mmCIF file of C-alpha atoms and ligand atoms in Angstrom:
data_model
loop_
_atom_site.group_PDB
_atom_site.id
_atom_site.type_symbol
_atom_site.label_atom_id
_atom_site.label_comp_id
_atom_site.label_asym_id
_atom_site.label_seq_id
_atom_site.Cartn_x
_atom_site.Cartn_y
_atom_site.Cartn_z
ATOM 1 C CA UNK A 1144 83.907 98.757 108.934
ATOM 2 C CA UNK A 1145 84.865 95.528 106.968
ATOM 3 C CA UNK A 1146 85.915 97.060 103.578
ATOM 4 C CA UNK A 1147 87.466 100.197 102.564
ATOM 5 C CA UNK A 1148 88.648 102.028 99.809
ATOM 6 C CA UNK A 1149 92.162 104.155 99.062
ATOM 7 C CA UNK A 1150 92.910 106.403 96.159
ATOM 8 C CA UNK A 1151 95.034 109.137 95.613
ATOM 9 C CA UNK A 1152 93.802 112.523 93.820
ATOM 10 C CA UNK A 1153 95.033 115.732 92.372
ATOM 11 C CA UNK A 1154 98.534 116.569 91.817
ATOM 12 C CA UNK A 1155 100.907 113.878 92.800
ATOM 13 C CA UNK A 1156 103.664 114.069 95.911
ATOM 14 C CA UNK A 1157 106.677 111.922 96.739
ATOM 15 C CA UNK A 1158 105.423 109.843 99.482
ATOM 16 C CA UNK A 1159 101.702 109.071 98.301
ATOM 17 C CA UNK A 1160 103.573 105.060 98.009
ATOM 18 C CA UNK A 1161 104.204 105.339 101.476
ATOM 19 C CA UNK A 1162 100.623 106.629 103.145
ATOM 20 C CA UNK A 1163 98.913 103.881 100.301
ATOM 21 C CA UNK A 1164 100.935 101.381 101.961
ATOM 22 C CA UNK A 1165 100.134 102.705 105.762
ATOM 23 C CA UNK A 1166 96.389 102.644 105.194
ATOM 24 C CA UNK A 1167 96.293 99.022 103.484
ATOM 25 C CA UNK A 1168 98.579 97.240 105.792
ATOM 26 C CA UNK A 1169 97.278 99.163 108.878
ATOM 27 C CA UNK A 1170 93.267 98.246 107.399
ATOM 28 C CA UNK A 1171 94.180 94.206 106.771
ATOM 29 C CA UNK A 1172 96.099 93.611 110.378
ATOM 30 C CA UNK A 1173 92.717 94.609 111.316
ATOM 31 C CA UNK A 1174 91.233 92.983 109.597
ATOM 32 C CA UNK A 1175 89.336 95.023 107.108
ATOM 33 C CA UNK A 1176 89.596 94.347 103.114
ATOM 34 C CA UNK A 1177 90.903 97.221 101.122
ATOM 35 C CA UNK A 1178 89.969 98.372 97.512
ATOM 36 C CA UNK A 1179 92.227 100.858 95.931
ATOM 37 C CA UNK A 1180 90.603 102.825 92.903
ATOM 38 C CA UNK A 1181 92.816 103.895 89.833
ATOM 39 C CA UNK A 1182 93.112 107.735 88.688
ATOM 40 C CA UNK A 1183 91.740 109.351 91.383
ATOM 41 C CA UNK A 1184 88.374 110.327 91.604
ATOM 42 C CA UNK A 1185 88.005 109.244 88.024
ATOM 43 C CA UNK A 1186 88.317 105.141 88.947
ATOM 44 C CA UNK A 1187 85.591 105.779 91.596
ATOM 45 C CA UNK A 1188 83.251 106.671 89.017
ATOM 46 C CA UNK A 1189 84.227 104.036 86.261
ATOM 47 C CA UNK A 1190 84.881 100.720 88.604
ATOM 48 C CA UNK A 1191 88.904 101.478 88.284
ATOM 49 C CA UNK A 1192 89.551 99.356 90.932
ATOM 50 C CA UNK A 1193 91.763 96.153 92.437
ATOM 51 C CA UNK A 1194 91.576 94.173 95.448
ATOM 52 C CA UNK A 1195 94.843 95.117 97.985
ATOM 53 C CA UNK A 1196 96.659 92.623 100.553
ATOM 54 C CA UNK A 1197 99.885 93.301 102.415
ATOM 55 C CA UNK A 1198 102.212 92.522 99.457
ATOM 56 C CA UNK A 1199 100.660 94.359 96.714
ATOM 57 C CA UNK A 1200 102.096 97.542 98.585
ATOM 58 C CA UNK A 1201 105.321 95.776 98.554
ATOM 59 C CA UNK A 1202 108.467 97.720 97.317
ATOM 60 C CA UNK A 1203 106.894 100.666 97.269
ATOM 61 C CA UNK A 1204 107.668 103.153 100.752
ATOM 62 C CA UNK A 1205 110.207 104.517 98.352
ATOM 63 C CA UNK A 1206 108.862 105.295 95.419
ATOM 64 C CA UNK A 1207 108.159 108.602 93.774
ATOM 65 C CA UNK A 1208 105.115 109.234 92.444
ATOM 66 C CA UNK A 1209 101.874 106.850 93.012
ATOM 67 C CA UNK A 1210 101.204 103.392 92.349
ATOM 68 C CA UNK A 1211 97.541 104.168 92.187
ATOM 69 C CA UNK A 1212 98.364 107.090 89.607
ATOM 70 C CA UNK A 1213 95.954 110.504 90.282
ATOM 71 C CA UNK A 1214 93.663 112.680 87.652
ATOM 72 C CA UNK A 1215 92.626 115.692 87.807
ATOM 73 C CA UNK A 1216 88.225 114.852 87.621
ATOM 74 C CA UNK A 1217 86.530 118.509 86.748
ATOM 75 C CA UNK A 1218 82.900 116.089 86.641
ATOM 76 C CA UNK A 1219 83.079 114.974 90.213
ATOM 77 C CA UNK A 1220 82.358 118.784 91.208
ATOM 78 C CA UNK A 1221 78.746 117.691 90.080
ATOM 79 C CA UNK A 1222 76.365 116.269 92.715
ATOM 80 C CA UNK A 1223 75.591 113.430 90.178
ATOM 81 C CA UNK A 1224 79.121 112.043 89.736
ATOM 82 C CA UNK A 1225 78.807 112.373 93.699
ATOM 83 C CA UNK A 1226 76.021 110.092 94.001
ATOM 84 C CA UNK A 1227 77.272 108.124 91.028
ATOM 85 C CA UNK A 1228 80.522 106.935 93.165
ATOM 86 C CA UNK A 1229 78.652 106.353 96.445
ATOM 87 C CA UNK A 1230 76.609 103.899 94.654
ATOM 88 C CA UNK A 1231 79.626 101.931 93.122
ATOM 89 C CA UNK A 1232 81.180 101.959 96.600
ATOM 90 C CA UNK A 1233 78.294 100.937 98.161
ATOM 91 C CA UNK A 1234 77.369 98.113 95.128
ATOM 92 C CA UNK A 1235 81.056 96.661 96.035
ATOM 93 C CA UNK A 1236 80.055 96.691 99.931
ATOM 94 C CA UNK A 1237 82.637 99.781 100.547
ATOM 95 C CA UNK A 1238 81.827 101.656 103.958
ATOM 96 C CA UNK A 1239 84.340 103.986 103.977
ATOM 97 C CA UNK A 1240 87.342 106.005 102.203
ATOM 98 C CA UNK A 1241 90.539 107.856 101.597
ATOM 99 C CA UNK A 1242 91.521 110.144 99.384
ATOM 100 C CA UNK A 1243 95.539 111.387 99.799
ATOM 101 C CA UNK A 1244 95.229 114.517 97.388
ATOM 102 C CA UNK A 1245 95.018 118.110 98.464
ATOM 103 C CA UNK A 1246 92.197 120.743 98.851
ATOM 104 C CA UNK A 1247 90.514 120.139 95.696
ATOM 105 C CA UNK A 1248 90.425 116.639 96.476
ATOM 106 C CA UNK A 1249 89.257 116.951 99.990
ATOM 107 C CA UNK A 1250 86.208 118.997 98.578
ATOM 108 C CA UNK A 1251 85.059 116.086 96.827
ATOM 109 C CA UNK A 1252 85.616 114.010 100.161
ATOM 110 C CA UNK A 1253 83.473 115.914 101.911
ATOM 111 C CA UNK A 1254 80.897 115.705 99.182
ATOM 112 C CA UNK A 1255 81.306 111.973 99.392
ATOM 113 C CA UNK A 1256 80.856 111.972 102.780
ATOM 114 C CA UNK A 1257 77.702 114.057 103.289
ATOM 115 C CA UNK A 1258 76.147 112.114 100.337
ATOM 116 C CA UNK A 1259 76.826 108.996 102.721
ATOM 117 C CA UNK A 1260 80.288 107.497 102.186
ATOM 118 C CA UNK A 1261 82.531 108.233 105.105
ATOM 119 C CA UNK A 1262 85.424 109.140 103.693
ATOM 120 C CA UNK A 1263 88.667 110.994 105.662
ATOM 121 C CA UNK A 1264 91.489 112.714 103.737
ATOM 122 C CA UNK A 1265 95.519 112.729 104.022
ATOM 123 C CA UNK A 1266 96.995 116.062 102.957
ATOM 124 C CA UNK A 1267 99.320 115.104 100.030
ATOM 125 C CA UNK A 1268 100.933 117.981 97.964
ATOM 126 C CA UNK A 1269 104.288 119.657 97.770
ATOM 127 C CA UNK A 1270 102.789 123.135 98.075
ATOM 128 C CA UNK A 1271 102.225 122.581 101.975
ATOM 129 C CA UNK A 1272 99.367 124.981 101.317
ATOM 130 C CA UNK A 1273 96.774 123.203 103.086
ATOM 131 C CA UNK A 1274 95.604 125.364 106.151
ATOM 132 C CA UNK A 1275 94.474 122.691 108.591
ATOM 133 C CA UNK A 1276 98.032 120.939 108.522
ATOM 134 C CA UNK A 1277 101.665 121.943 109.493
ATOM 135 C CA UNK A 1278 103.107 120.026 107.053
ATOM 136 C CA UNK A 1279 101.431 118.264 104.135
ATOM 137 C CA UNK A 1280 103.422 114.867 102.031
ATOM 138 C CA UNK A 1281 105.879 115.131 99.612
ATOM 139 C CA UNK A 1282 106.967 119.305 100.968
ATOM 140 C CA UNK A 1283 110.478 117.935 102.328
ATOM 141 C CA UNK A 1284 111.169 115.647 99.746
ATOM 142 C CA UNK A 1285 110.218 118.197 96.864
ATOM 143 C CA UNK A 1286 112.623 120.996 99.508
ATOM 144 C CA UNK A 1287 115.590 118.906 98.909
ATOM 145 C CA UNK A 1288 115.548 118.459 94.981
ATOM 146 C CA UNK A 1289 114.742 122.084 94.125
ATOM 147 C CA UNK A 1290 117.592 122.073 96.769
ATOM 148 C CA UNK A 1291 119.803 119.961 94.637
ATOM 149 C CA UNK A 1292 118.939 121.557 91.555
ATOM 150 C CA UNK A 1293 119.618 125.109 92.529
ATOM 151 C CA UNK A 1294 122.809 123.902 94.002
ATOM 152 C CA UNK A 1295 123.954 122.967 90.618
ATOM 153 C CA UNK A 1296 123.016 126.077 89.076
ATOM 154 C CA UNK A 1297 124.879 128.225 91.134
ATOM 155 C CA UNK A 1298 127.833 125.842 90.436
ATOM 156 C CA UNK A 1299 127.748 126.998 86.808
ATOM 157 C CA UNK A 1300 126.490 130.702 87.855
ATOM 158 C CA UNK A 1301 129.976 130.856 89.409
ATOM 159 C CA UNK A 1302 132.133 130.040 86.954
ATOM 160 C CA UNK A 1303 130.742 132.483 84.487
ATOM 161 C CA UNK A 1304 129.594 135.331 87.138
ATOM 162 C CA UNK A 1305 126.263 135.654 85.891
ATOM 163 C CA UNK A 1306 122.954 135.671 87.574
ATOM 164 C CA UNK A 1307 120.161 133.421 87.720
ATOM 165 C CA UNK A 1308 116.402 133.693 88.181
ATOM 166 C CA UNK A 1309 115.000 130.312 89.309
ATOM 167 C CA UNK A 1310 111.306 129.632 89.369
ATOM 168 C CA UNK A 1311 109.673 126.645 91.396
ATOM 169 C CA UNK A 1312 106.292 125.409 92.266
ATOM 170 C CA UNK A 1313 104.123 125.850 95.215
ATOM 171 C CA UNK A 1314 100.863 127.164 93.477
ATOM 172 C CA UNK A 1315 99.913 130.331 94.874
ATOM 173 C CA UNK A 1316 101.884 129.983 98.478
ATOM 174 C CA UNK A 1317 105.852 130.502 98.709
ATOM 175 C CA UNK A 1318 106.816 127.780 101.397
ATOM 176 C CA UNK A 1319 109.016 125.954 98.632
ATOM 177 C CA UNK A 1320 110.703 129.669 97.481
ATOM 178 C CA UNK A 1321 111.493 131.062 101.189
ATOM 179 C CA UNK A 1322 112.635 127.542 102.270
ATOM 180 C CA UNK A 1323 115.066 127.199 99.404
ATOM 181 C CA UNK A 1324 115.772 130.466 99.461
ATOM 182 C CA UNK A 1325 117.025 130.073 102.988
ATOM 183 C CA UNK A 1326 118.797 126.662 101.780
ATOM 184 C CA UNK A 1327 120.680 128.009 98.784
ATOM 185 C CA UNK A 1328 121.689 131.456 100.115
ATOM 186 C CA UNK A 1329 119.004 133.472 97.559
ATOM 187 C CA UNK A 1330 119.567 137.157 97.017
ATOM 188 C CA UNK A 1331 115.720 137.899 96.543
ATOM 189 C CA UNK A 1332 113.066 135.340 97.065
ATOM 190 C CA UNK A 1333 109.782 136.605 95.454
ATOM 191 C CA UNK A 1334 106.701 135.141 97.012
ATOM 192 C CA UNK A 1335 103.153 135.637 96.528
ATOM 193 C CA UNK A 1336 102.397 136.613 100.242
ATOM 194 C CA UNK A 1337 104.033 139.939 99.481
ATOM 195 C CA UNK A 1338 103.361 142.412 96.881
ATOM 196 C CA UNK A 1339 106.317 142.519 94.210
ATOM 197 C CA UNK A 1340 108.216 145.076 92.557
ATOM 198 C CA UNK A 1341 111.014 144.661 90.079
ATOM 199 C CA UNK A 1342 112.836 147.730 90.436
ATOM 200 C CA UNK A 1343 112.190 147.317 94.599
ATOM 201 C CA UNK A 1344 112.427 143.625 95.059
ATOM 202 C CA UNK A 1345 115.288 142.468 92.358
ATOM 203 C CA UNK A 1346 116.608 145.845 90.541
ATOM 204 C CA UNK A 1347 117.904 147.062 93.524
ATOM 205 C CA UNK A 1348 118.790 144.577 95.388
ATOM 206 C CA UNK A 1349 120.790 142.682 92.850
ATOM 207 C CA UNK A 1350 122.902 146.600 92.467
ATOM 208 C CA UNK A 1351 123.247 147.256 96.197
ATOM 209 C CA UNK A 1352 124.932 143.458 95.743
ATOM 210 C CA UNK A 1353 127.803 144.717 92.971
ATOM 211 C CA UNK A 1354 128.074 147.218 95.355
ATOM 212 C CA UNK A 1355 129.408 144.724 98.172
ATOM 213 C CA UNK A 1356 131.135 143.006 96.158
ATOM 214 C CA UNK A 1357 128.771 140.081 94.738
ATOM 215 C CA UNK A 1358 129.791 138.649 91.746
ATOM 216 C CA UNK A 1359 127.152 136.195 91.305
ATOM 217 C CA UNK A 1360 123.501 136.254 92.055
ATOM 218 C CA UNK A 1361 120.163 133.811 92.755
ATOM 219 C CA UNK A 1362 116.833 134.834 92.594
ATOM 220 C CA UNK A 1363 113.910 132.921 93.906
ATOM 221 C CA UNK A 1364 110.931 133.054 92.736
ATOM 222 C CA UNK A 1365 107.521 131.596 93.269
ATOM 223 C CA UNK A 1366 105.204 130.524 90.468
ATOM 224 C CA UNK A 1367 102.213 132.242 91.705
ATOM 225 C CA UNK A 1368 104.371 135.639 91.481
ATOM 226 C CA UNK A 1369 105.100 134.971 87.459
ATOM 227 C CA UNK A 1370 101.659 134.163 86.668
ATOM 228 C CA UNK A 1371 100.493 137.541 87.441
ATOM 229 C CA UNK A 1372 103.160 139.173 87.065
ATOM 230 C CA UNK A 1373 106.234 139.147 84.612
ATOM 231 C CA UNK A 1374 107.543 136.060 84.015
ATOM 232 C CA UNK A 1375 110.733 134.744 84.924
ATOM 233 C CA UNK A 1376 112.507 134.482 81.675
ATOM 234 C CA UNK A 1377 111.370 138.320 80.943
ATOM 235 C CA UNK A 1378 112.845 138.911 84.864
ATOM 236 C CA UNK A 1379 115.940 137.227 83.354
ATOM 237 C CA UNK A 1380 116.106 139.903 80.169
ATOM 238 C CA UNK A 1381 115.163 142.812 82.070
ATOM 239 C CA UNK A 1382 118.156 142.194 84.886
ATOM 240 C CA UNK A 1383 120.478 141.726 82.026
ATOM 241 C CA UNK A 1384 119.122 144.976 79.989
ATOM 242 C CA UNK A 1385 119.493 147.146 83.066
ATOM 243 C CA UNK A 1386 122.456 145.856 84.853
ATOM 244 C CA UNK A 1387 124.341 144.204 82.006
ATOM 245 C CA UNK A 1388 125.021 141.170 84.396
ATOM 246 C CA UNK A 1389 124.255 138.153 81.662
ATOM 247 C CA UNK A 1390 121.121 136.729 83.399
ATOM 248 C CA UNK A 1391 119.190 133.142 82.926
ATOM 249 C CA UNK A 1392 116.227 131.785 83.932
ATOM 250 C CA UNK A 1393 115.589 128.598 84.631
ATOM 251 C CA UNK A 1394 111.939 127.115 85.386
ATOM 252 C CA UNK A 1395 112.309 124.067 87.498
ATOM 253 C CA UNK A 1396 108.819 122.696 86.837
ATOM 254 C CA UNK A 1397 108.055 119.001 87.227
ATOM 255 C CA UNK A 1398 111.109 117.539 88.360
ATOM 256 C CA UNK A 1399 110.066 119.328 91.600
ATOM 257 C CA UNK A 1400 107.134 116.657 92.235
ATOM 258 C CA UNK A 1401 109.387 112.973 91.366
ATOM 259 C CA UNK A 1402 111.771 111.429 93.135
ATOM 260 C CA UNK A 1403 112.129 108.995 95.976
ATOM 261 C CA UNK A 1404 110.744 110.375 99.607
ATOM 262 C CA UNK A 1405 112.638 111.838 102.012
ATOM 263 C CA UNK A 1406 112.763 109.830 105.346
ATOM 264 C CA UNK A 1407 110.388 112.847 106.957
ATOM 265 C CA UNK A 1408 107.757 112.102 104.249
ATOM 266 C CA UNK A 1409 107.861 108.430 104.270
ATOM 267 C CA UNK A 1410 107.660 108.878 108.186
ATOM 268 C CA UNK A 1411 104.891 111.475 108.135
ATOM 269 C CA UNK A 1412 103.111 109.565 105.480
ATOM 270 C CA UNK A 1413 102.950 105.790 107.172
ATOM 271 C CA UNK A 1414 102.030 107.688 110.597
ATOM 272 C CA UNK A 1415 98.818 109.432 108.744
ATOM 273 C CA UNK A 1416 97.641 106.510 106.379
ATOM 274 C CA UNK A 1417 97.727 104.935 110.299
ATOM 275 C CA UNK A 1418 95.694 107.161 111.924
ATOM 276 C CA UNK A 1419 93.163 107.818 108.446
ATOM 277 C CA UNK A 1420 92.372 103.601 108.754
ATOM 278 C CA UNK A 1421 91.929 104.289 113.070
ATOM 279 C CA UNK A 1422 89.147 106.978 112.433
ATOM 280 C CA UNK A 1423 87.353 104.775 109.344
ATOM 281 C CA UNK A 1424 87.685 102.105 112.208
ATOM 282 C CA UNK A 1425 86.178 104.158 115.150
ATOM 283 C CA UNK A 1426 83.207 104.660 112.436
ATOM 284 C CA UNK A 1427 84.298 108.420 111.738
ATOM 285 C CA UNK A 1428 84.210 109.829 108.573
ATOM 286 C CA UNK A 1429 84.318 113.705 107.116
ATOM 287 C CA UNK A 1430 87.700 113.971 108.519
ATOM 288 C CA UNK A 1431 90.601 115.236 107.391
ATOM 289 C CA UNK A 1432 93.790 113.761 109.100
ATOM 290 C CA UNK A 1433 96.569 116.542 110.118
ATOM 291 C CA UNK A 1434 99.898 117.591 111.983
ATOM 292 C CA UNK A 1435 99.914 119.974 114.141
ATOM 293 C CA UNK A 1436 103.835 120.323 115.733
ATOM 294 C CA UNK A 1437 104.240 116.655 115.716
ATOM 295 C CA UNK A 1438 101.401 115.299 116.623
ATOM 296 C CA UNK A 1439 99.065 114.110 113.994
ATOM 297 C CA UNK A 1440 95.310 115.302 114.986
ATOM 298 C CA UNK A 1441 92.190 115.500 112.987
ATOM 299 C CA UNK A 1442 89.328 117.714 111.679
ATOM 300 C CA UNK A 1443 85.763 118.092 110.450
ATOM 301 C CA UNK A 1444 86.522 118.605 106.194
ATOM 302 C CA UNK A 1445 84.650 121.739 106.268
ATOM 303 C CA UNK A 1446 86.415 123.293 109.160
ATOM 304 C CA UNK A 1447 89.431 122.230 107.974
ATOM 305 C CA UNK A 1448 89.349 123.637 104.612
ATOM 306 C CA UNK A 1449 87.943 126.922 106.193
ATOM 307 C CA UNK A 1450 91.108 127.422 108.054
ATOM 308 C CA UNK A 1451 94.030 129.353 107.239
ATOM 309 C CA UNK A 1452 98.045 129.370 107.550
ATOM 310 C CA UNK A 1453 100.244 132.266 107.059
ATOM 311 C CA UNK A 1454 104.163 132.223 106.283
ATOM 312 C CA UNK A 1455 106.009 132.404 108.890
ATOM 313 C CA UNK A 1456 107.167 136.340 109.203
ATOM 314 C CA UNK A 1457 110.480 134.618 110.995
ATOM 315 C CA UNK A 1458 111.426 132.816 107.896
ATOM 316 C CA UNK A 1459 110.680 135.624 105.574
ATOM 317 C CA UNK A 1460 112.978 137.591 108.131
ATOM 318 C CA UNK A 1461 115.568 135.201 108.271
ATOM 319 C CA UNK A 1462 115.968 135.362 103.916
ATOM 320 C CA UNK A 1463 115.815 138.769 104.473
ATOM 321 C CA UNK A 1464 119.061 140.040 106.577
ATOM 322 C CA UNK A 1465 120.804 136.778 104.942
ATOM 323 C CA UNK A 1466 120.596 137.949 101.335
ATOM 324 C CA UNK A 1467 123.490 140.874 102.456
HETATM 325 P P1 ADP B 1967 94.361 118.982 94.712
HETATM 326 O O1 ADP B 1967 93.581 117.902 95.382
HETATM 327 O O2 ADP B 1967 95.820 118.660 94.615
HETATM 328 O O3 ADP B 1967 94.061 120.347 95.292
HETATM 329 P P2 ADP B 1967 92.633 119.606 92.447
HETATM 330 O O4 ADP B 1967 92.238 120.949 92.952
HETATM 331 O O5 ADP B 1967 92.916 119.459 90.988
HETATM 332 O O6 ADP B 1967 93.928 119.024 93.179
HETATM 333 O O7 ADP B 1967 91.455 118.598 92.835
HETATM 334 C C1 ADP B 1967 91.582 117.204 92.559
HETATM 335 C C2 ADP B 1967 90.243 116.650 92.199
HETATM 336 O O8 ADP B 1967 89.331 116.819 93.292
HETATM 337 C C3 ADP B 1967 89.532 117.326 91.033
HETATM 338 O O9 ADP B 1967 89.982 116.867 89.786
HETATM 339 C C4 ADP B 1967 88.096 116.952 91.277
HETATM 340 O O10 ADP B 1967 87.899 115.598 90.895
HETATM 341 C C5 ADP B 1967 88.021 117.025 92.798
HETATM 342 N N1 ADP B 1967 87.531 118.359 93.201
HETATM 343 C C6 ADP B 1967 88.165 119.521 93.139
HETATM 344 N N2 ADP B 1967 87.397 120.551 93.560
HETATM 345 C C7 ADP B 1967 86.219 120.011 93.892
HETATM 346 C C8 ADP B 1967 84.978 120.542 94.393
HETATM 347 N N3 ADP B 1967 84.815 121.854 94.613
HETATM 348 N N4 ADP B 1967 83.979 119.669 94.638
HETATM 349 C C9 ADP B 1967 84.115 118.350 94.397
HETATM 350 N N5 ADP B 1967 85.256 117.786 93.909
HETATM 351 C C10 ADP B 1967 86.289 118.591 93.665
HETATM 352 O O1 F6P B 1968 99.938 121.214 93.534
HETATM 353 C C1 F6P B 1968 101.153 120.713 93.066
HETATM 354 C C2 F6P B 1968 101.571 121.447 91.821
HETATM 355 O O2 F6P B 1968 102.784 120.882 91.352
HETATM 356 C C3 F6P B 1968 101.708 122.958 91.971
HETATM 357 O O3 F6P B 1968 102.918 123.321 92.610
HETATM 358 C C4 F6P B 1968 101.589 123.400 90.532
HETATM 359 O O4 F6P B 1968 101.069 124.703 90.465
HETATM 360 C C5 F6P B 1968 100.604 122.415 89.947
HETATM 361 O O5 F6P B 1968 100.582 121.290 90.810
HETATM 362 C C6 F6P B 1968 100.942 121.972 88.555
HETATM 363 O O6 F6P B 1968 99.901 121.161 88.121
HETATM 364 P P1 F6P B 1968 99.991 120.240 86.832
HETATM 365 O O7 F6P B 1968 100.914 119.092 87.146
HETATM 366 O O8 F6P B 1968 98.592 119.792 86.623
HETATM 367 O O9 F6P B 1968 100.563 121.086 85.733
#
């Protein structure tokens, strides 16, 4: 291929700089030209676009955020918009693509690619919920500032022995709440992988912890428990109500997906955006470029979307007999 295309879709992730960087310079040493589109999905379909060499993806491996910015494109679920961006790409001599975005975005990279643009995806999102991959960009770095934040919060939960109920992200899996659950010695960590009950799951636990002696106390708990369930600031008023411990909740929200990359996601990121630009270059496209341990490997969109990842029953044990 002699010209590609980059953009990145869907919900943003710390270290999106660094795999935008790893596909251009990888695609001009060479030898290929490189387009990157604006907004996602969104610039593909109105001519969003600029011309990238080596230095315009200076300064950037770490950055938060992306330089390309991402939308969210409900239209390109329609098999027009589809044929719509092939034809741009194709107008502007594009042969191939890649989308960093997770698996909403990959869904409209395999639609790209069966309506004749090759086009291979990078798993970017800090919900690491993506089946095919181990690990998916911008999980460590967002690990490390909920990590930080809930740090601070137990700082303050200390000196007035109360308890808090934190919620982060991680759509509906729980790798962000077990992880930092782990990290930040939780009491409970409520996930969506399990079923959840208050009086089970946080009432009791949080007594059989006065019991021992616990003065203070952390709850985890995953957004895709609150949004079918109760939420966490009503958690928060029921705790205080029935155990008179003064309780507050705190919902970390978006300062989960900023921040500079961690070394592991800049890493992770440069070594796909790599391998995305080989497989464009060996003519393959409908691929979706994965870890597996630590070795990056790759698979057919469709399979890969098709496969499934479960929490890891050792880490969920691990919480478990720590939370004593
Ligand atoms: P993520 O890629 O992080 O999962 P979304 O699910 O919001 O985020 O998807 C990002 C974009 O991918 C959407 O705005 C839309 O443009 C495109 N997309 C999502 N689902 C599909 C689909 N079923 N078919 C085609 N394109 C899709
Ligand atoms: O997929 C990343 C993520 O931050 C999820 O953890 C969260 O559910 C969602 O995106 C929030 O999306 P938005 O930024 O569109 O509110």
């Amino acid at each position: 291929m002699k010209k590609i295309g980059v953009l990145t879709s869907g919900g943003d992730a710390p270290g999106m700089n660094a795999a935008i960087r790893a596909v251009v310079r990888s695609a001009c040493a060479i030898g290929m030209e490189v387009v990157a589109f604006r907004k996602g999905y969104y610039g593909l379909l109105t001519n969003l676009f600029e011309d990238m060499g080596p230095r315009s993806v200076s300064d950037i491996l770490h950055r938060g955020g992306t330089i390309l910015q991402s939308a969210r494109c409900p239209e390109f679920k329609e098999p027009e918009a589809v044929a719509k961006a092939v034809e741009n790409a194709k107008a502007m001599g594009i042969e191939g693509l890649v989308v960093i975005g997770g698996d909403g975005s990959f869904r409209g990279a395999r639609d790209l690619s069966l309506a004749g643009l090759p086009t291979v995806g990078i798993p970017g999102t800090i919900d690491n919920d993506i089946g095919c991959t181990d690990y998916t960009i911008g999980f460590d770095t967002a690990l490390n500032t909920v990590q930080e934040a809930i740090d601070k919060i137990r700082d303050t939960c200390r000196s007035h022995d109360r308890c808090s109920v934190v919620e982060v992200m991680g759509r509906d899996a729980g790798y962000i709440a077990v992880n930092v659950g782990i990290a930040c010695g939780a009491e409970a960590i409520i996930i969506p992988e399990k079923d959840f009950d208050f009086k089970r799951d946080i009432l009791s636990q949080i007594k059989s912890g006065i019991k021992r002696g616990k003065e203070q106390h952390l709850i985890i708990v995953a957004e895709g428990v609150t949004k079918d369930n109760m939420s966490a600031i009503k958690m928060a008023e029921r705790i205080e109500e029935e155990t008179g411990i003064e309780t507050r909740a705190t919902i970390l929200g978006h300062i989960q997906r900023g921040g500079n990359p961690t070394v592991k996601d800049r890493v992770t990121a440069s070594r796909m955006g790599v391998a995305a630009v080989d497989l464009l270059n060996q003519g393959l496209g409908n691929r979706i470029v994965a870890i597996e341990g630590d070795k990056i490997v790759d698979y057919d969109i469709l399979e890969g979307l098709n496969m499934h990842k479960n929490l890891d029953n050792e880490l969920v044990g691990v919480a478990e007999v720590l939370s004593l």
